[in-house]
Coordinates of C-alpha atoms and ligand atoms in Angstrom, one line a residue:
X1 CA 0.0 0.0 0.0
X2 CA 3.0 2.4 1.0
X3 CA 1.7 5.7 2.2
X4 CA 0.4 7.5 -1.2
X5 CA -2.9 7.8 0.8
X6 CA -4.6 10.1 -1.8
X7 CA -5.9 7.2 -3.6
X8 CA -7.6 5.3 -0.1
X9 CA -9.0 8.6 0.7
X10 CA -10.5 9.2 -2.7
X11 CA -12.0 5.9 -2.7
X12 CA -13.3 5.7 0.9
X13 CA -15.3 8.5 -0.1
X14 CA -17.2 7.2 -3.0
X15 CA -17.7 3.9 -0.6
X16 CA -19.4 6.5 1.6
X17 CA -20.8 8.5 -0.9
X18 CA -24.0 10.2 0.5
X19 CA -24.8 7.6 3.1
X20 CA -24.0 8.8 6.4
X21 CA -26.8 10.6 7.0
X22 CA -28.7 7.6 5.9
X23 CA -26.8 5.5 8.3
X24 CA -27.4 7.9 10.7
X25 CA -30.8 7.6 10.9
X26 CA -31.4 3.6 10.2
X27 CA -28.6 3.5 13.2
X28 CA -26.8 0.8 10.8
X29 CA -23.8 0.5 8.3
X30 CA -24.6 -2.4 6.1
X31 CA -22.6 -5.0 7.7
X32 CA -21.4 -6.1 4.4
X33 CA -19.7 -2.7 3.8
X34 CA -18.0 -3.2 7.2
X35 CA -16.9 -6.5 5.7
X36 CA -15.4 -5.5 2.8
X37 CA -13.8 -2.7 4.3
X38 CA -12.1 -4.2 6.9
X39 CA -10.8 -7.1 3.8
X40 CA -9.5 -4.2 2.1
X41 CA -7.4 -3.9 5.7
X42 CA -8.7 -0.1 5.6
X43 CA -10.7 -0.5 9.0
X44 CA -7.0 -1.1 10.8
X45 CA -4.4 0.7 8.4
X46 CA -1.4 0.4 11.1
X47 CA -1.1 -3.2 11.1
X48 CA 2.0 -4.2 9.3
X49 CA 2.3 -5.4 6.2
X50 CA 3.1 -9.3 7.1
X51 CA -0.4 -9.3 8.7
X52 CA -2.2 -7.9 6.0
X53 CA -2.5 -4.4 7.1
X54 CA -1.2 -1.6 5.1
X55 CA 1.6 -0.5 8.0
X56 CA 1.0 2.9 8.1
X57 CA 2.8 5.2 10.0
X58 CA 1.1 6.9 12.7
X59 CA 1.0 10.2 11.4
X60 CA -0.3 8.6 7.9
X61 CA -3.1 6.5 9.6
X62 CA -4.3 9.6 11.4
X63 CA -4.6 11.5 8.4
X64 CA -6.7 8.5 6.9
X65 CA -8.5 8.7 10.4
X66 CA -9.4 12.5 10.1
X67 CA -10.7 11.9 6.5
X68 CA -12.8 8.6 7.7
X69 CA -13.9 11.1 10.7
X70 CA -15.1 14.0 8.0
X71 CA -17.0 11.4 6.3
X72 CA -18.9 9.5 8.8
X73 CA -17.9 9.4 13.0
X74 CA -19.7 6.0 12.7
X75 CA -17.8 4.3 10.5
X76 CA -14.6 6.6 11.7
X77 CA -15.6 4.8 15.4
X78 CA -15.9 1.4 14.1
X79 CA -12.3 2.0 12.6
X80 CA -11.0 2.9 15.9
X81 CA -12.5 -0.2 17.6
X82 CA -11.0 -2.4 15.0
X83 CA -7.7 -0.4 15.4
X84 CA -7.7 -0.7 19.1
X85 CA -8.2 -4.4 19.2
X86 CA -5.4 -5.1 16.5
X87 CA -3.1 -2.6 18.4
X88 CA -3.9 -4.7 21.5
X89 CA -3.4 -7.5 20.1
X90 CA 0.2 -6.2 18.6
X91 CA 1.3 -4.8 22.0
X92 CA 0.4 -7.5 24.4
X93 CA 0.2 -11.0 22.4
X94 CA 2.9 -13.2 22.0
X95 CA 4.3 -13.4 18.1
X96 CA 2.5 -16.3 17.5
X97 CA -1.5 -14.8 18.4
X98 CA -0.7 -12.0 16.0
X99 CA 0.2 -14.3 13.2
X100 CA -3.0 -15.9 14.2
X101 CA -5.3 -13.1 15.2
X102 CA -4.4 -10.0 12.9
X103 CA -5.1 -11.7 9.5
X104 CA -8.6 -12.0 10.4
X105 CA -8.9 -8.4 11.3
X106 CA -7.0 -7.6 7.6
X107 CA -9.5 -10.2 6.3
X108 CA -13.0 -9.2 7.2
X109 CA -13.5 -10.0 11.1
X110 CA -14.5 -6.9 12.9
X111 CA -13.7 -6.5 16.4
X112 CA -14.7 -4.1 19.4
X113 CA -12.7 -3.6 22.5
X114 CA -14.3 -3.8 25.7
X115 CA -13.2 -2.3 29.3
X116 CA -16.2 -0.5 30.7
X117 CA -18.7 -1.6 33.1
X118 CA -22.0 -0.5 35.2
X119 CA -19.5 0.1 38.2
X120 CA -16.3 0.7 36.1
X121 CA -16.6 3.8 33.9
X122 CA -13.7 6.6 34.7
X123 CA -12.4 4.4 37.7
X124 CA -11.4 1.1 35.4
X125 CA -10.0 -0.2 38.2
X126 CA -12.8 -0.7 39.8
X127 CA -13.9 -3.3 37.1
X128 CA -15.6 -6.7 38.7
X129 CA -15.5 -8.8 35.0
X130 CA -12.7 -11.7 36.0
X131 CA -10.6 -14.2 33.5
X132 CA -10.1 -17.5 35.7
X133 CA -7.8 -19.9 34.9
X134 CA -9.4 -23.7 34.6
X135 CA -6.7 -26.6 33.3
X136 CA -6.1 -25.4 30.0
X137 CA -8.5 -22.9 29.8
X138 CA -9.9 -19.8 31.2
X139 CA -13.2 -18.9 32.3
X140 CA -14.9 -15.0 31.4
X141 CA -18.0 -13.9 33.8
X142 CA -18.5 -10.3 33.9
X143 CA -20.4 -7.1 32.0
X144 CA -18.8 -4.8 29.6
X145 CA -21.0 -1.8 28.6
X146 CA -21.2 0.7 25.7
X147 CA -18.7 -1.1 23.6
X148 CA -18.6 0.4 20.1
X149 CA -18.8 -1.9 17.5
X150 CA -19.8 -5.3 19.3
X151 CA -23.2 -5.3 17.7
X152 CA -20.7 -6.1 14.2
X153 CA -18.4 -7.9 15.8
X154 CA -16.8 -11.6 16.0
X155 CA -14.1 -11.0 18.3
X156 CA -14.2 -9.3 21.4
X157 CA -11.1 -8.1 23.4
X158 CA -12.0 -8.0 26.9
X159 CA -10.1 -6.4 30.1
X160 CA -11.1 -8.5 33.2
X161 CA -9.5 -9.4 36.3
X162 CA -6.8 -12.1 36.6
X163 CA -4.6 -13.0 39.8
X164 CA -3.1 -9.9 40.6
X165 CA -3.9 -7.9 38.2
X166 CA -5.7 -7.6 34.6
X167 CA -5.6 -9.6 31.2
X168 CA -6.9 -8.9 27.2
X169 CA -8.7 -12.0 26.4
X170 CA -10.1 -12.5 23.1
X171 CA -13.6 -14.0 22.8
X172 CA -15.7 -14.9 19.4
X173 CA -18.9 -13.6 20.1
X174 CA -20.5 -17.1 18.8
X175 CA -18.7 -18.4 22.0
X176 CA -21.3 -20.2 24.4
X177 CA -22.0 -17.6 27.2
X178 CA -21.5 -14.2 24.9
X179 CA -24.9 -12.2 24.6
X180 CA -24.6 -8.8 22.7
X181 CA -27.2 -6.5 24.2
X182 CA -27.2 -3.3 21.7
X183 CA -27.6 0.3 22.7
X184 CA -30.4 1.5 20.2
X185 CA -30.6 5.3 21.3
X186 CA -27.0 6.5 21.1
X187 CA -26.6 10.2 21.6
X188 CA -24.6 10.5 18.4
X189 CA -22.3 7.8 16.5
X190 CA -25.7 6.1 15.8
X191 CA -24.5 3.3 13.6
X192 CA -21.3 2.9 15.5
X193 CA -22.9 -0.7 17.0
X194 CA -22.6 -0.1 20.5
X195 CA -23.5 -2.9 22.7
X196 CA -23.4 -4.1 26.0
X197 CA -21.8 -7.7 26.0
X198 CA -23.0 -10.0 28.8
X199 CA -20.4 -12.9 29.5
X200 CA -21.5 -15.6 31.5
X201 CA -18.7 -18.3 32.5
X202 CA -17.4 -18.3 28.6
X203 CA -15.1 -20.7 28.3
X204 CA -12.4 -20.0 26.4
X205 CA -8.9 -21.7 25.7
X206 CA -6.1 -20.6 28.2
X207 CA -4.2 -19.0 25.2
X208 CA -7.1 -17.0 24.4
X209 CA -5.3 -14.7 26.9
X210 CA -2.9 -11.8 25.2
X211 CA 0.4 -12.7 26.2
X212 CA -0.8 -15.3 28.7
X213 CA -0.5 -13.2 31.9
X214 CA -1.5 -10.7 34.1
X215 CA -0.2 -6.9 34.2
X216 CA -1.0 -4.2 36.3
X217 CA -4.1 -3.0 35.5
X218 CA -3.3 0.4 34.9
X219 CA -0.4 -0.5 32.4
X220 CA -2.8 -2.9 30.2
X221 CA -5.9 0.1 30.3
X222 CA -3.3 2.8 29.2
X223 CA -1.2 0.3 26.7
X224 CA -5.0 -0.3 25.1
X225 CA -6.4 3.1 25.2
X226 CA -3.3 5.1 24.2
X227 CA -4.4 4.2 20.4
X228 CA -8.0 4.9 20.6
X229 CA -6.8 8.3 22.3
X230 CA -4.9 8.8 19.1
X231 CA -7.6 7.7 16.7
X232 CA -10.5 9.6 18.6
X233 CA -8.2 12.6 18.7
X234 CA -8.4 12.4 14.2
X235 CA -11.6 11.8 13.6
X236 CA -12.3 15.1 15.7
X237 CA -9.8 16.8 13.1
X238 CA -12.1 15.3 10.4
X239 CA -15.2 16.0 12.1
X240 CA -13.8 20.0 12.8
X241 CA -13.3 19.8 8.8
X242 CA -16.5 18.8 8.2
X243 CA -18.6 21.3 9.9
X244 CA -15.9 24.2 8.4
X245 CA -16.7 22.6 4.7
X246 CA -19.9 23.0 5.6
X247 CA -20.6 26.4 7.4
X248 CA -18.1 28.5 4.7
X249 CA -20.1 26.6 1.9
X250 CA -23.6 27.8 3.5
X251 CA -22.4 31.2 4.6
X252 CA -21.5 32.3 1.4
X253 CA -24.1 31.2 -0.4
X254 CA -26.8 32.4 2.1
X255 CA -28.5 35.7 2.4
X256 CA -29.8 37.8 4.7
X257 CA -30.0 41.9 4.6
X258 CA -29.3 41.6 0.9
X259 CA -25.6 39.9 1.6
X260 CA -24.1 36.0 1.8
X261 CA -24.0 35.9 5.8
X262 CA -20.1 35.9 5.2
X263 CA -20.4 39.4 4.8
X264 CA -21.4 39.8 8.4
X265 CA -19.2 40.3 10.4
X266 CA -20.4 37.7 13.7
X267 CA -21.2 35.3 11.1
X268 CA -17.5 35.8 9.9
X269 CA -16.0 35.2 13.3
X270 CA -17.7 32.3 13.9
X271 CA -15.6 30.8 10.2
X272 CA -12.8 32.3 11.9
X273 CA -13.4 30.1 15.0
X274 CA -13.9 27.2 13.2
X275 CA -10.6 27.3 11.6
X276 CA -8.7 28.3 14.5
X277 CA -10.4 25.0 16.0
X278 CA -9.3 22.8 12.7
X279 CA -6.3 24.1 12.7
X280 CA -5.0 24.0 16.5
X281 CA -6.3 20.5 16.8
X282 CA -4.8 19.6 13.6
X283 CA -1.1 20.8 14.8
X284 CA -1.8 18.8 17.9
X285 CA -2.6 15.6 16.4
X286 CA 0.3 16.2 14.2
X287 CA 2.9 16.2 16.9
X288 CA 1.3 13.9 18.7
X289 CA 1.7 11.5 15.8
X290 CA 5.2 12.4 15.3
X291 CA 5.9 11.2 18.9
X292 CA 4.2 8.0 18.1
X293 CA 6.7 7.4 15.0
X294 CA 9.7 8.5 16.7
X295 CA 9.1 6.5 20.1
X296 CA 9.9 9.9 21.9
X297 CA 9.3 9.8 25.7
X298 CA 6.6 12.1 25.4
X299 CA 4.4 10.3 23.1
X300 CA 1.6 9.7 26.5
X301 CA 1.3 13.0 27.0
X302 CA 0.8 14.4 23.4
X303 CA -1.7 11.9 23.1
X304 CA -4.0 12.8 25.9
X305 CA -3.4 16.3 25.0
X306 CA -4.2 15.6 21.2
X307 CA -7.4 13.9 22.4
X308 CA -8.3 16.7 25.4
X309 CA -7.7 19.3 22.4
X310 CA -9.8 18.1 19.3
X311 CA -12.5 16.4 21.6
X312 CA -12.7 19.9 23.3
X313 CA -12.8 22.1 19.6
X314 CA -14.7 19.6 17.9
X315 CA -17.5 19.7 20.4
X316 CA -17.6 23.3 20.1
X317 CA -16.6 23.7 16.3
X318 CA -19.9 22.0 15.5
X319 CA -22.1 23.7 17.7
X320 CA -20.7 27.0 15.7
X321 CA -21.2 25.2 12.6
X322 CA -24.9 24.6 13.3
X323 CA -25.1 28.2 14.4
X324 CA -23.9 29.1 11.1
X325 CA -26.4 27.4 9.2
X326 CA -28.9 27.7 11.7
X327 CA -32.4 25.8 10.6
X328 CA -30.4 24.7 7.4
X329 CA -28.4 22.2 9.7
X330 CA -31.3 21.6 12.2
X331 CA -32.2 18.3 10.7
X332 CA -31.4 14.8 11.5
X333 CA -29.1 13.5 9.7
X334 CA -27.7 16.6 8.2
X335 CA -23.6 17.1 8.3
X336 CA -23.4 19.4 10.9
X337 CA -26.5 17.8 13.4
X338 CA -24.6 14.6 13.0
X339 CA -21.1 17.1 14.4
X340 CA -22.9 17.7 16.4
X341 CA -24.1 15.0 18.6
X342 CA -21.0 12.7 17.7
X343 CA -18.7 15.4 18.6
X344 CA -20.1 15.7 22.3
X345 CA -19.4 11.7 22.6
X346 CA -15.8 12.3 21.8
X347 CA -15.3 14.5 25.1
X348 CA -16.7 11.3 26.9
X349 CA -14.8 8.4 25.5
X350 CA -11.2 7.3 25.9
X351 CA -11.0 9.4 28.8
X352 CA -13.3 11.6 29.2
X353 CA -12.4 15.8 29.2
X354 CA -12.2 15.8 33.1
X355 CA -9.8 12.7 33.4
X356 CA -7.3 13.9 30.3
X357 CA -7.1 17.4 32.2
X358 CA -6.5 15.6 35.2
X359 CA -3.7 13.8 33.7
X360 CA -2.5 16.6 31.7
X361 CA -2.2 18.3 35.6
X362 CA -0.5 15.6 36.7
X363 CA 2.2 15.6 34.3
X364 CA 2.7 19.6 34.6
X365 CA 2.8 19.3 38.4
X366 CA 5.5 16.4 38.2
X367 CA 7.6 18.8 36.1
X368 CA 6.9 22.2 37.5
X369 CA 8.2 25.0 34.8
X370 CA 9.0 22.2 32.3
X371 CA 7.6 23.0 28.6
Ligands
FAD401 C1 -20.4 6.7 22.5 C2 -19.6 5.9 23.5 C3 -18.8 4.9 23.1 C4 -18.1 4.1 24.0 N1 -17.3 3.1 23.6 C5 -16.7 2.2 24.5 C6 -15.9 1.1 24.1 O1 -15.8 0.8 22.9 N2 -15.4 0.3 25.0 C7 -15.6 0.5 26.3 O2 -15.1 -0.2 27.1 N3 -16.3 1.6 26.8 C8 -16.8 2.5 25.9 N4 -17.6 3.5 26.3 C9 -17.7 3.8 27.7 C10 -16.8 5.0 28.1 O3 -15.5 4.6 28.1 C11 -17.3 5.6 29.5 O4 -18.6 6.1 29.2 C12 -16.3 6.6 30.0 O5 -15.2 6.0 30.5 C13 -17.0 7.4 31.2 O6 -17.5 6.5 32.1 P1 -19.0 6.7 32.6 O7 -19.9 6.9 31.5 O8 -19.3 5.5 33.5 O9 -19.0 8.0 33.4 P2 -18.5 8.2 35.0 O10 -17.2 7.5 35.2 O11 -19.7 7.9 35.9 O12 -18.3 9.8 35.0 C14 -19.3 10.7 35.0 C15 -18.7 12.1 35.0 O13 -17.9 12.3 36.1 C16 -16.6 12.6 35.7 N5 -15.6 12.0 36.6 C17 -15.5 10.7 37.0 N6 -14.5 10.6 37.9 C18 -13.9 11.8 38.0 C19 -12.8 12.3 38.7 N7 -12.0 11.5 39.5 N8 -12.5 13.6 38.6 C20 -13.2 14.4 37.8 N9 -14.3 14.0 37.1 C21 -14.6 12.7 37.2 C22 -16.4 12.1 34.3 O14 -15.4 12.7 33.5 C23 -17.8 12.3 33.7 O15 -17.9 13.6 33.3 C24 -18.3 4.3 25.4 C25 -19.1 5.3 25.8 C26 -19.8 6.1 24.9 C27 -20.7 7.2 25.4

């Protein structure tokens, strides 16, 4: 594939086409689509070539991300999902489960990731779902909620409890003991597939487990998450780009008082807004990515502040853009109504705005005067 990515872009959007409003409302992507997509090894574009993937660089995928994100959060979440799990997969397995489990996901399986519970949202250690170890298997009993992308999936990665401390098992939804519960009134990301997944003593062979033991629990959650910071963080870039397309299209072809609503001057700050937002959360995601390529020590803390950042401007970027167009963008479905309910979500997930600030504090504190 290399990383010519006009190409991927160019044909992801005539995949899309005019769907995602469409989508939006049925809450669905055809499943099929998801399929083929995910074949085409475009749903998880960091995974290396010898798996199937097209090995993009960080910086690449998120660009791909951002324009997946300006097209569709839904299908831009489902992407992240499926990225999460392979990244997972990559970081914790042994060599021999990613030869096994990341040609599916370059072959058509989807896959969803799932750490949250009814008692574990912010405070994941505080999660109840437990991995026991039987013989030569392992046993899953627990509730994961909200997971994007279950209702699609065939392979779950799930955080539970093990010994000490916390293990990625991957379960096929077929397994005995897996019921996929979906979430039919999302907020936003309404064809995203989010589910809660109820396991009940799934049994599973022992290496099922990624890497075959325990970690802290706080390692595994940030080793997980840290990719899905980074994705979330790009499809808010693409969603920001979105509702800018969208409000200079309409405010210059608008009028009111005998001039295009560009001509006003309010209406005009609030383009300028907009592209402040694009482009500060743009910059961010940029060096974020960078750290990500070059392994640079700061890589953790670029990515919560790439995600704090874009979750932050997009959520406000598309309530300007619906501003802008007013009772033009009022309508389910529309570009900037979609912003704008997706767009809050992304201040919730992957850390939500209140936990990135708090560890944005943290690291400032622990290196007082430091830039
Ligand atoms: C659209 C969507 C997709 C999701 N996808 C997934 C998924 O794929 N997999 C998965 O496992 N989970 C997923 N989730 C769940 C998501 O990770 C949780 O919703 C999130 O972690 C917040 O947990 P909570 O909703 O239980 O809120 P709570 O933890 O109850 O928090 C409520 C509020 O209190 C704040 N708060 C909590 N603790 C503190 C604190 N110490 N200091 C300051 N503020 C605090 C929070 O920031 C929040 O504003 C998804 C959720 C949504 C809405």
């Amino acid at each position: 594939m290399g990383e010519d990515l006009s190409g991927a872009m160019t044909s992801l959007t005539l995949r899309v086409g005019d769907l995602a409003g469409e989508w939006d409302r049925t809450g669905l992507i055809p499943p099929e689509l998801l399929r083929d997509l995910g074949a085409e090894g475009r749903l998880c574009a960091e995974v290396p070539e010898q798996y199937g993937g097209w090995g993009l660089s960080s910086l690449h995928s998120g660009a791909y991300t951002a324009h997946a994100g300006g097209l569709c959060s839904s299908l831009r979440s489902v992407m992240t999902s499926q990225g999460m799990a392979a990244w997972t997969i990559q970081r914790l397995g042994t060599a021999e489960q990613s030869a096994g489990l990341l040609p599916r996901l370059t072959g058509g399986a989807l896959a969803a990731v799932g750490f949250s519970e009814p008692g574990a949202g912010s405070d994941l250690a505080a999660m109840t779902t437990t991995v026991r170890r039987d013989g030569d298997t392992v046993v899953v009993d627990g509730h994961k909620k909200w997971v994007t992308a279950a209702h699609y999936a065939d392979l779950l990665v799930v955080v539970g409890r093990h010994e000490d401390g916390a293990v990625a098992v991957v379960v096929p939804t077929g397994t005995p003991g897996v019921r996929v519960e979906r979430i039919t009134d999302p907020l936003g990301c309404r064809a995203a597939g989010h589910a809660d997944v109820h396991l009940d003593g799934v049994r599973l062979p022992a290496d099922s487990v990624l890497g075959g033991h325990g970690l802290p629990t706080a390692l595994l959650v940030t080793t997980a998450l840290a990719y899905g910071r980074m994705s979330v963080a790009w499809g808010c870039v693409g969603i920001l780009r979105a509702c800018l397309s969208a409000a200079t299209a309409h405010a210059t072809v608008r009028e009111q008082f005998g001039r295009p609503l560009a001509e006003h001057q309010l209406v005009a700050g609030h383009i300028a807004d907009l592209y402040t937002a694009e482009q500060v959360a743009t910059r961010v995601c940029e060096y974020a990515g960078r750290c990500w390529d070059e392994g640079s020590p700061d890589q953790v803390v670029a990515t919560v502040l790439a995600k704090q950042v874009s979750a932050t401007q997009a959520a406000r970027g598309a309530a300007t853009a619906v501003q802008v167009l007013a009772s033009a963008g009022s309508r389910d479905g529309h570009t900037v109504a979609r912003a704008y309910r997706d767009a809050k979500l992304m201040e919730i997930i992957e850390g939500s705005s209140e936990l990135c600030r708090l560890m944005l504090a943290q690291h400032a504190l622990s290196a007082p005067g430091a830039p």
